[in-house]
mmCIF file of C-alpha atoms in Angstrom:
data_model
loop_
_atom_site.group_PDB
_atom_site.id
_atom_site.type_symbol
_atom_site.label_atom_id
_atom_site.label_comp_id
_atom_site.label_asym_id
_atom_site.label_seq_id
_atom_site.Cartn_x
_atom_site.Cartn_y
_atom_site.Cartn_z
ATOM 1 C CA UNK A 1 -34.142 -42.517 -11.839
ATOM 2 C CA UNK A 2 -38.198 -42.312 -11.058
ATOM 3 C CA UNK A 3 -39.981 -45.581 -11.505
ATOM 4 C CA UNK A 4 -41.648 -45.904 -15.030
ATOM 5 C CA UNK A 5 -45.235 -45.048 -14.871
ATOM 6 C CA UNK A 6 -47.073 -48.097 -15.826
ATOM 7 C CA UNK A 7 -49.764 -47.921 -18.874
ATOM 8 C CA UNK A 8 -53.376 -48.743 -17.819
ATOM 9 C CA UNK A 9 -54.654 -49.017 -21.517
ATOM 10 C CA UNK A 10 -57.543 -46.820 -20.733
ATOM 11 C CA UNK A 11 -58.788 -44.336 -23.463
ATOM 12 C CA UNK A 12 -57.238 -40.983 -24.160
ATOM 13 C CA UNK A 13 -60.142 -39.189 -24.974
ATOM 14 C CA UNK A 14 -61.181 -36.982 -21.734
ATOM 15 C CA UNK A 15 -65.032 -38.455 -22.119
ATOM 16 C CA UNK A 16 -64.909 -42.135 -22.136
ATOM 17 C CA UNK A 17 -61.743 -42.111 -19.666
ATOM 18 C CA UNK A 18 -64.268 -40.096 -17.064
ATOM 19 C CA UNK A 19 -66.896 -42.889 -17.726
ATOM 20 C CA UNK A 20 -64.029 -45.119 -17.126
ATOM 21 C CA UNK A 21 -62.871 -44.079 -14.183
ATOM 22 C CA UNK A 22 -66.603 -43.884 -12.682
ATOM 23 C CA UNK A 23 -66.976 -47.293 -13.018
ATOM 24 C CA UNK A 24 -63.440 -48.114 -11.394
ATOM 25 C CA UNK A 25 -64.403 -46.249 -8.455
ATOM 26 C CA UNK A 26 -67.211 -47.388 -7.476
ATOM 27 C CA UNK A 27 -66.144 -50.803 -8.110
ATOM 28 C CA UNK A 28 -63.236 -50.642 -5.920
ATOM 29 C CA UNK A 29 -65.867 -48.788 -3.059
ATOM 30 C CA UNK A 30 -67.803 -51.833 -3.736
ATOM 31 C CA UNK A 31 -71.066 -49.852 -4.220
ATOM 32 C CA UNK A 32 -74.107 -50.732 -6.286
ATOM 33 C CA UNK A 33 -75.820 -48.272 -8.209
ATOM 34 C CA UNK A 34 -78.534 -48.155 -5.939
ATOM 35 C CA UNK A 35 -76.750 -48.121 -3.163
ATOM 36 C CA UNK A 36 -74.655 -44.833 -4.771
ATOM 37 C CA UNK A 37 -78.052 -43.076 -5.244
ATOM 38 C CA UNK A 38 -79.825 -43.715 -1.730
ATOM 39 C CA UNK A 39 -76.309 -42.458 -0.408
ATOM 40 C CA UNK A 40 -76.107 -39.246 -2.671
ATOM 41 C CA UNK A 41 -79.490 -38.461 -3.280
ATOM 42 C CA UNK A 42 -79.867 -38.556 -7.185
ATOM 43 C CA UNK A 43 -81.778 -41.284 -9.163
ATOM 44 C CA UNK A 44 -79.382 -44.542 -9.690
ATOM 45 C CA UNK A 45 -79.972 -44.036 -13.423
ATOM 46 C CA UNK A 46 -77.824 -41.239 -13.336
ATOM 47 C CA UNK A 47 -75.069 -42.616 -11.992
ATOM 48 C CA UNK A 48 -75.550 -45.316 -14.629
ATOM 49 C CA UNK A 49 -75.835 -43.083 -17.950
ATOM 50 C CA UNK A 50 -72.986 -41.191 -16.435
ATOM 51 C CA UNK A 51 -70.705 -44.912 -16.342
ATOM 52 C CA UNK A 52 -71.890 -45.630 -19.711
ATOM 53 C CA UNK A 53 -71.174 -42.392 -21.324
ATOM 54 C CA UNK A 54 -74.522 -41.147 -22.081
ATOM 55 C CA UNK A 55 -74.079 -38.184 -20.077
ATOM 56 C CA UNK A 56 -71.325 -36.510 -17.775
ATOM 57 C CA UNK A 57 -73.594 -34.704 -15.263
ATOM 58 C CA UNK A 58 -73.727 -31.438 -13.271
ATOM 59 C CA UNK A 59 -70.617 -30.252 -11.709
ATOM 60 C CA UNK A 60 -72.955 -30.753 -8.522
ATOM 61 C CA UNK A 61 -72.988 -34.215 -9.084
ATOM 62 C CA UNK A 62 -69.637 -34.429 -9.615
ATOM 63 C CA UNK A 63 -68.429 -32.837 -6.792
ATOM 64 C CA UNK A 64 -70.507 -35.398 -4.534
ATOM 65 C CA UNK A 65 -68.911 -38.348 -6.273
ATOM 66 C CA UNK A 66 -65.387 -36.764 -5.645
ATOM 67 C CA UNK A 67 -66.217 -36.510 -1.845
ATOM 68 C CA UNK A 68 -67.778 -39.705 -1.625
ATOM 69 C CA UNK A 69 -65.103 -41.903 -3.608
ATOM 70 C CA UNK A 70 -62.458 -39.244 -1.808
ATOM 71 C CA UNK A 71 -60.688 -38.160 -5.151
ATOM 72 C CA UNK A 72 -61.230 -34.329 -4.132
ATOM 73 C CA UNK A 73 -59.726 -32.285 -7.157
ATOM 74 C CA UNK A 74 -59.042 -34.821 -9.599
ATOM 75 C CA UNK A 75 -62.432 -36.156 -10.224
ATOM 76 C CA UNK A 76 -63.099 -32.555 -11.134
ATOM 77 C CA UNK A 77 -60.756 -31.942 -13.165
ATOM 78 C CA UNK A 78 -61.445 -35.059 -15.194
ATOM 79 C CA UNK A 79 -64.876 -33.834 -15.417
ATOM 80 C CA UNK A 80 -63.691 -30.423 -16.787
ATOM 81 C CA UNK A 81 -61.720 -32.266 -19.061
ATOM 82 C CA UNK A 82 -64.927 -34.212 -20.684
ATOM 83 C CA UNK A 83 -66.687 -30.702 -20.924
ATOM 84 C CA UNK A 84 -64.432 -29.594 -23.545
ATOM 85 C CA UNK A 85 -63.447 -32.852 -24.931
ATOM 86 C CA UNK A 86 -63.510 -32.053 -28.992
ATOM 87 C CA UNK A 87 -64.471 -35.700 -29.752
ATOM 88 C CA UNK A 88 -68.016 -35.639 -28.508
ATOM 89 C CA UNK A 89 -69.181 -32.973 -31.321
ATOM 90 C CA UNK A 90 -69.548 -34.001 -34.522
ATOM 91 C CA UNK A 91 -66.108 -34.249 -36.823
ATOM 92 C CA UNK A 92 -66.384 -31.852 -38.954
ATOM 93 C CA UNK A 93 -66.880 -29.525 -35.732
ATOM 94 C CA UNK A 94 -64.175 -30.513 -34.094
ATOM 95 C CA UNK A 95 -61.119 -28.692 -35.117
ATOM 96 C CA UNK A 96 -63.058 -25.608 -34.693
ATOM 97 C CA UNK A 97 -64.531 -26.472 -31.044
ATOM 98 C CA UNK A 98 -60.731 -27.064 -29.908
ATOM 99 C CA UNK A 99 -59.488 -24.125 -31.226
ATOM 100 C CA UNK A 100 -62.718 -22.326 -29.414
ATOM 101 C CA UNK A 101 -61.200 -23.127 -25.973
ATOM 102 C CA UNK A 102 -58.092 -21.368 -26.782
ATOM 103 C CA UNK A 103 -59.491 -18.067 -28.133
ATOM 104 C CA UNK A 104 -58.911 -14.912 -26.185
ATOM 105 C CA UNK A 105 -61.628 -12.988 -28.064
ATOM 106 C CA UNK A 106 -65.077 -14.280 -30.097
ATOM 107 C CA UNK A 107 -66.944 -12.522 -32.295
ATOM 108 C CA UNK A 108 -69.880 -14.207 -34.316
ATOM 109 C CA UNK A 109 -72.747 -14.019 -36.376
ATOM 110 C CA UNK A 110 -76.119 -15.162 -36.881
ATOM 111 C CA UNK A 111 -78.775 -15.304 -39.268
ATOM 112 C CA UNK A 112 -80.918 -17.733 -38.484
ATOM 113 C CA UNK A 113 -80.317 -19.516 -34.991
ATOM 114 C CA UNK A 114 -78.884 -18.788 -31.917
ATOM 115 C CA UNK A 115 -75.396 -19.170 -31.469
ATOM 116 C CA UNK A 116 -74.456 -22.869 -29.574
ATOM 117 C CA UNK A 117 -73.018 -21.056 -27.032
ATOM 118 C CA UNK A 118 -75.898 -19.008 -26.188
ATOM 119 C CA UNK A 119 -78.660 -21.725 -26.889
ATOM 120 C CA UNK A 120 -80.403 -23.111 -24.065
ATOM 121 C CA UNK A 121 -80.944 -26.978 -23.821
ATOM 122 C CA UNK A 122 -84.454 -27.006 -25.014
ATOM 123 C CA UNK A 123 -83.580 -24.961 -28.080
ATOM 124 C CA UNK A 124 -80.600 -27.156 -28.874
ATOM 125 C CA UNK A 125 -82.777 -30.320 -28.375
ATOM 126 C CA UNK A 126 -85.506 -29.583 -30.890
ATOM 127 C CA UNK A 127 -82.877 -28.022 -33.136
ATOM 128 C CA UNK A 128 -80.555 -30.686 -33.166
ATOM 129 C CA UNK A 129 -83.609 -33.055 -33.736
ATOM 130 C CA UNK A 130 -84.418 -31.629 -37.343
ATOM 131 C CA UNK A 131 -81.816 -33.728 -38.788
ATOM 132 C CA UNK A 132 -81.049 -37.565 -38.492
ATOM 133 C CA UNK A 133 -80.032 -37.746 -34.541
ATOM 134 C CA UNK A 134 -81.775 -39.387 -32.241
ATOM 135 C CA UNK A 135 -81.709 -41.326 -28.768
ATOM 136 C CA UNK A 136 -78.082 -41.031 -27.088
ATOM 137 C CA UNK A 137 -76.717 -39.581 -29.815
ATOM 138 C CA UNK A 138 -78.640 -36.399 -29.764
ATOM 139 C CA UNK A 139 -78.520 -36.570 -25.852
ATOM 140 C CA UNK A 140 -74.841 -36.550 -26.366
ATOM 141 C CA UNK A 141 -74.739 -34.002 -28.915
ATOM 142 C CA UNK A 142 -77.455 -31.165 -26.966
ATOM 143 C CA UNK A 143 -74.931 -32.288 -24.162
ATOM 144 C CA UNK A 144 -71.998 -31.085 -25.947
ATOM 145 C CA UNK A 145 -73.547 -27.734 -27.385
ATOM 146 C CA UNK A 146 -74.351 -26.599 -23.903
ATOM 147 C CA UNK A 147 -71.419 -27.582 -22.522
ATOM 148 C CA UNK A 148 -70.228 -24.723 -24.399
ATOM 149 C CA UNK A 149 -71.395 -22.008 -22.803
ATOM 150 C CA UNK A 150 -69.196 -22.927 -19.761
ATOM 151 C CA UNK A 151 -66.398 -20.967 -21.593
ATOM 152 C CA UNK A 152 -68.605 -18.095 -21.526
ATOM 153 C CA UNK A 153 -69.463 -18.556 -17.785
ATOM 154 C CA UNK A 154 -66.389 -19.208 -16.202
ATOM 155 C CA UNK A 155 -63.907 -15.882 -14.284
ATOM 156 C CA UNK A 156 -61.670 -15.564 -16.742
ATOM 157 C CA UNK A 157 -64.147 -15.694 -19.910
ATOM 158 C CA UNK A 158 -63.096 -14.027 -23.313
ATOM 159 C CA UNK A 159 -64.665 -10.969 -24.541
ATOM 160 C CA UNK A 160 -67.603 -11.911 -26.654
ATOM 161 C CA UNK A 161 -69.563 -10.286 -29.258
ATOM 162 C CA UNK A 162 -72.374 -11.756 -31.300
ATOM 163 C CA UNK A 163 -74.790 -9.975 -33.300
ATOM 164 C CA UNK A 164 -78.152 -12.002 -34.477
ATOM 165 C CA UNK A 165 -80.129 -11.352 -37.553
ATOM 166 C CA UNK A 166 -84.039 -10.331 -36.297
ATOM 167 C CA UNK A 167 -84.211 -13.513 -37.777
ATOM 168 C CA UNK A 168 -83.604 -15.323 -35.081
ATOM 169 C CA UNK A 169 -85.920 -13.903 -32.605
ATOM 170 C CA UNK A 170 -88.849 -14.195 -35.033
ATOM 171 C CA UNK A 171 -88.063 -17.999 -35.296
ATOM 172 C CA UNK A 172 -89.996 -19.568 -32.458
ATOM 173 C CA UNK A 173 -89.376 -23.653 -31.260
ATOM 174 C CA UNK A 174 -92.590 -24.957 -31.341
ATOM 175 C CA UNK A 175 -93.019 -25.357 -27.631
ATOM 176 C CA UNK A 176 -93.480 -21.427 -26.030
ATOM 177 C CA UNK A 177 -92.237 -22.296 -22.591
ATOM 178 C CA UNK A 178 -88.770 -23.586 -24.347
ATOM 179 C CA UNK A 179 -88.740 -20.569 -26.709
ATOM 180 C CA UNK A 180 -89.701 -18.381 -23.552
ATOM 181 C CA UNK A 181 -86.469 -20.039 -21.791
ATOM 182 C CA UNK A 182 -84.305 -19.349 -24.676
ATOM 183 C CA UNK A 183 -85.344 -15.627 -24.831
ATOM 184 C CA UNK A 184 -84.966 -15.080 -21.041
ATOM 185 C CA UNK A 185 -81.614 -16.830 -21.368
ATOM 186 C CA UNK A 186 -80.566 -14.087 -24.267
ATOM 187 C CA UNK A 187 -81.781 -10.998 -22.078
ATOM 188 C CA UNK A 188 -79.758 -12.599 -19.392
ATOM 189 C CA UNK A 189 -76.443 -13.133 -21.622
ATOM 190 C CA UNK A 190 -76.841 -9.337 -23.067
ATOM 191 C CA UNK A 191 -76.018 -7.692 -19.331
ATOM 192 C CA UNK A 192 -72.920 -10.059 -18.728
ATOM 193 C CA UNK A 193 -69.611 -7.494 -19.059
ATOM 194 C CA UNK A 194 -68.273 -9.692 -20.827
ATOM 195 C CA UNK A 195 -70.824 -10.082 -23.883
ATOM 196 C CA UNK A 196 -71.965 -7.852 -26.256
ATOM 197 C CA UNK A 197 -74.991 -8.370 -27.932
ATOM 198 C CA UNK A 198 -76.207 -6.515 -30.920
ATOM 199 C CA UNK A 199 -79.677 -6.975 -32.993
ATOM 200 C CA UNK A 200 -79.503 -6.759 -36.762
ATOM 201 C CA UNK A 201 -83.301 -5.329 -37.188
ATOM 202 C CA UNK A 202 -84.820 -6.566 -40.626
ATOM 203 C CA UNK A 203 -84.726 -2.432 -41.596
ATOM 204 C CA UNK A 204 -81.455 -3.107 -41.863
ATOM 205 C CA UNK A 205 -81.863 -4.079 -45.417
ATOM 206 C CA UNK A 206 -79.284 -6.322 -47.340
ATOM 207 C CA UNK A 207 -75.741 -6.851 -46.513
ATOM 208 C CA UNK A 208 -72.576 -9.241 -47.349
ATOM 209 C CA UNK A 209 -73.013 -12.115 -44.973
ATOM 210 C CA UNK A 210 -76.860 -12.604 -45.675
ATOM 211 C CA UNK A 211 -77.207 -16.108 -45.710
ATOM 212 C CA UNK A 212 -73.799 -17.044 -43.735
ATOM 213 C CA UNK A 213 -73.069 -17.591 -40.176
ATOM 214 C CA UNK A 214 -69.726 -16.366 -39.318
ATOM 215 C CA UNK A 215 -67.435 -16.858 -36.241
ATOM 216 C CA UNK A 216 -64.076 -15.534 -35.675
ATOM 217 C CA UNK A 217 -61.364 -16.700 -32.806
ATOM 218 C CA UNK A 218 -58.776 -14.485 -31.656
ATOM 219 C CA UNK A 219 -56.009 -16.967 -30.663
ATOM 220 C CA UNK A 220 -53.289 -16.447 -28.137
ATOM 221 C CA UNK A 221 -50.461 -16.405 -30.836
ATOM 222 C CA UNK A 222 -52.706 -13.324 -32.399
ATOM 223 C CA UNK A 223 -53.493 -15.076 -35.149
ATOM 224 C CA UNK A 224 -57.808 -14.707 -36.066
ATOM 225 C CA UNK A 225 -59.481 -17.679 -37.689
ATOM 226 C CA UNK A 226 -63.128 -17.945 -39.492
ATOM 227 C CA UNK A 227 -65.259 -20.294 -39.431
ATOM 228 C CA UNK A 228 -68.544 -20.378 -41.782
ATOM 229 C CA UNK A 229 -71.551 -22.768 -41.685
ATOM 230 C CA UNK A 230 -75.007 -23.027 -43.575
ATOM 231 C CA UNK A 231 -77.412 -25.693 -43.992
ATOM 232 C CA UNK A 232 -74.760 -28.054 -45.515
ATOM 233 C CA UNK A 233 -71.165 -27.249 -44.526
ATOM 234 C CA UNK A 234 -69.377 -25.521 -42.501
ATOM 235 C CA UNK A 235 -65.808 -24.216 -43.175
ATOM 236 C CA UNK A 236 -62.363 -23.308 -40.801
ATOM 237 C CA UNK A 237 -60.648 -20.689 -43.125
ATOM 238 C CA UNK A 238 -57.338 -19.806 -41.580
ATOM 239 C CA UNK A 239 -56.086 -18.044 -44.490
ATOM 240 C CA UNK A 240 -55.500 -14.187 -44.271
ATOM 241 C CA UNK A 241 -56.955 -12.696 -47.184
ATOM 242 C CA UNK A 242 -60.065 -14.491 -46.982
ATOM 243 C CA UNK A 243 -60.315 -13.603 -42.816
ATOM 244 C CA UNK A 244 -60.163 -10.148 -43.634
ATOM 245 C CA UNK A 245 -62.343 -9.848 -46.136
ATOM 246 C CA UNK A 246 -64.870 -11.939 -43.885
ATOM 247 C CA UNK A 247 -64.177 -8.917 -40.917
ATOM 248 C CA UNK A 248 -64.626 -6.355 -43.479
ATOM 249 C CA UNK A 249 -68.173 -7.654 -44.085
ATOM 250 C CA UNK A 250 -68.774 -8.134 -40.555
ATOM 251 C CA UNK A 251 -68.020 -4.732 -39.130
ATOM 252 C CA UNK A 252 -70.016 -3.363 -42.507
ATOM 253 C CA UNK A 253 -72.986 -5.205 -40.392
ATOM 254 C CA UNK A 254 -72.094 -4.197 -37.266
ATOM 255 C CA UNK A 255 -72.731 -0.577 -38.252
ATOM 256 C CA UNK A 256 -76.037 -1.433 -39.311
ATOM 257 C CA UNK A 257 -77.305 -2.733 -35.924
ATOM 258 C CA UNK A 258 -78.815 -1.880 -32.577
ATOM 259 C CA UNK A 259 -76.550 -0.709 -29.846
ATOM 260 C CA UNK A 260 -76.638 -3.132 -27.236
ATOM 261 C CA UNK A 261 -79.125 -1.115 -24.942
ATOM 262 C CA UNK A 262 -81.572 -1.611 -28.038
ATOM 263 C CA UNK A 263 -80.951 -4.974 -28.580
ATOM 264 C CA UNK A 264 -81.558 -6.084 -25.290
ATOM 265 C CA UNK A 265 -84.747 -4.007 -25.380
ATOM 266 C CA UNK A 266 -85.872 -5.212 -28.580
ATOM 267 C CA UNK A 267 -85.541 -9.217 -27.126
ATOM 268 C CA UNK A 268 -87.362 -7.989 -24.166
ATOM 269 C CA UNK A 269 -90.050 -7.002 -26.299
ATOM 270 C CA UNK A 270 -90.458 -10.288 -28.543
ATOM 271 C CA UNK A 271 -90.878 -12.109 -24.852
ATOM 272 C CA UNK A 272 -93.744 -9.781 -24.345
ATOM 273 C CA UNK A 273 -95.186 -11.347 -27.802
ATOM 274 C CA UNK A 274 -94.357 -15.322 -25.882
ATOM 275 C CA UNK A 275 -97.832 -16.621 -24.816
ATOM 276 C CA UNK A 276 -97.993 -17.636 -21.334
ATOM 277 C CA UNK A 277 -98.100 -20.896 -19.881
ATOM 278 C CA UNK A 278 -102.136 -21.329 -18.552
ATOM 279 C CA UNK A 279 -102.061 -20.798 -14.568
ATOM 280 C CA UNK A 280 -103.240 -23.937 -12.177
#
């Protein structure tokens, strides 16, 4: 009979046991903080938000600890782990956000903003910032959102399809070099093969999801799910009827917009319109 694993009492959730186990390893290594940066070459205030949970760092930084403390894989993994952790969004997000990392297929919609997984960390900053967060919460949070795109990123990505309102790209963040970014970023996205990016021109005219972002999963038991947000809710409808009749208004839209070619075009020419930092 194998020996019974003994319970350490650390936490289950993927983000705080990573901080956890930063701060067990280097106290067993015996390092200081400063000491960990001179050796690794990052600021030591890194290695400190990363122990105290403000912030999990780049898989760069990671992979440095892991050679350095000798954990090789597992450090990694645990780090992987924290990336898609569901508890660091927001509740009301999180059902949706778990069921995201299971989806064999996305499709999405929207009117107004950027998707999360396509924004860009200065968009998501001053986005996020409109409402009530601040400090580490809304590090945590612009954290979390671009952690996201890491499922569009990785080899064995799901198909993904998102179609934005003109909306969107007439919407500028108040600083041009971060609006520049996020545009750039959007060209970028629209030649991966794996996304499909479609522009719904203003011409367009009305239509049945006007004021309603939409996303839909495709889940690995074949079952699609819905989720809808505006200003103040957002909504996981699993139910049939009402997924269908959401699809049914979505492919209505799709017919109305750019071909992909166009789209990309079309964002190429609203970074044209982005002023230009002043040279030095």
């Amino acid at each position: 009979m194998p020996p019974r694993r003994v319970v350490t009492g650390r936490s289950k959730e993927p983000r705080k046991r990573f901080a956890e186990e930063l701060r067990l390893l280097r106290a067993q290594k015996g390092d200081s903080l400063r000491k960990l940066g001179e050796v690794l070459g990052w600021d030591a205030s890194l290695f400190g938000k990363m122990e105290s949970g403000k912030t999990i760092g780049s898989p760069e930084v990671v992979e440095a600890l892991a050679q350095h403390y000798g954990t090789e894989e597992w450090l990694l993994t645990l780090w992987e782990l924290a990336v898609g952790d569901p508890t660091q969004f927001l509740e009301q997000y999180r059902r949706y956000m778990a069921l995201e990392q299971e989806a064999v297929s996305l499709w999405h919609y929207a009117p107004s903003a950027p998707p999360g997984l396509l924004q860009t960390a200065g968009y998501a900053r001053e986005a996020l910032a409109t409402g009530d967060l601040q400090g580490r919460e809304l590090d945590q949070q612009v954290e979390a959102r671009i952690g996201r795109r890491k499922l569009l990123e990785r080899d064995d990505a799901p198909p993904f399809r998102v179609i934005l309102s003109e909306a969107v790209l007439r919407t500028r963040l108040r600083d041009p070099q971060k609006w520049r970014e996020q545009l750039e970023y959007l060209a970028e996205a629209a030649e991966r093969p794996k996304i499909t990016l479609h522009v719904l021109p203003f011409s367009a005219g009305p239509h049945g999801l006007m004021n309603t972002a939409v996303k839909f999963l495709r889940l690995l038991d074949g079952r699609t799910v819905a989720y809808t947000e505006n200003d103040d809710r957002g909504e996981l409808i699993e139910e049939n009827g009402r997924v269908e009749d959401l699809q049914r208004r979505y492919d209505a839209m799709r017919d109305l917009a750019l071909s992909p070619a166009e789209s990309r075009k079309f964002i190429v020419r609203m970074l044209e319109e982005v002023p230009c930092e002043p040279s030095t």
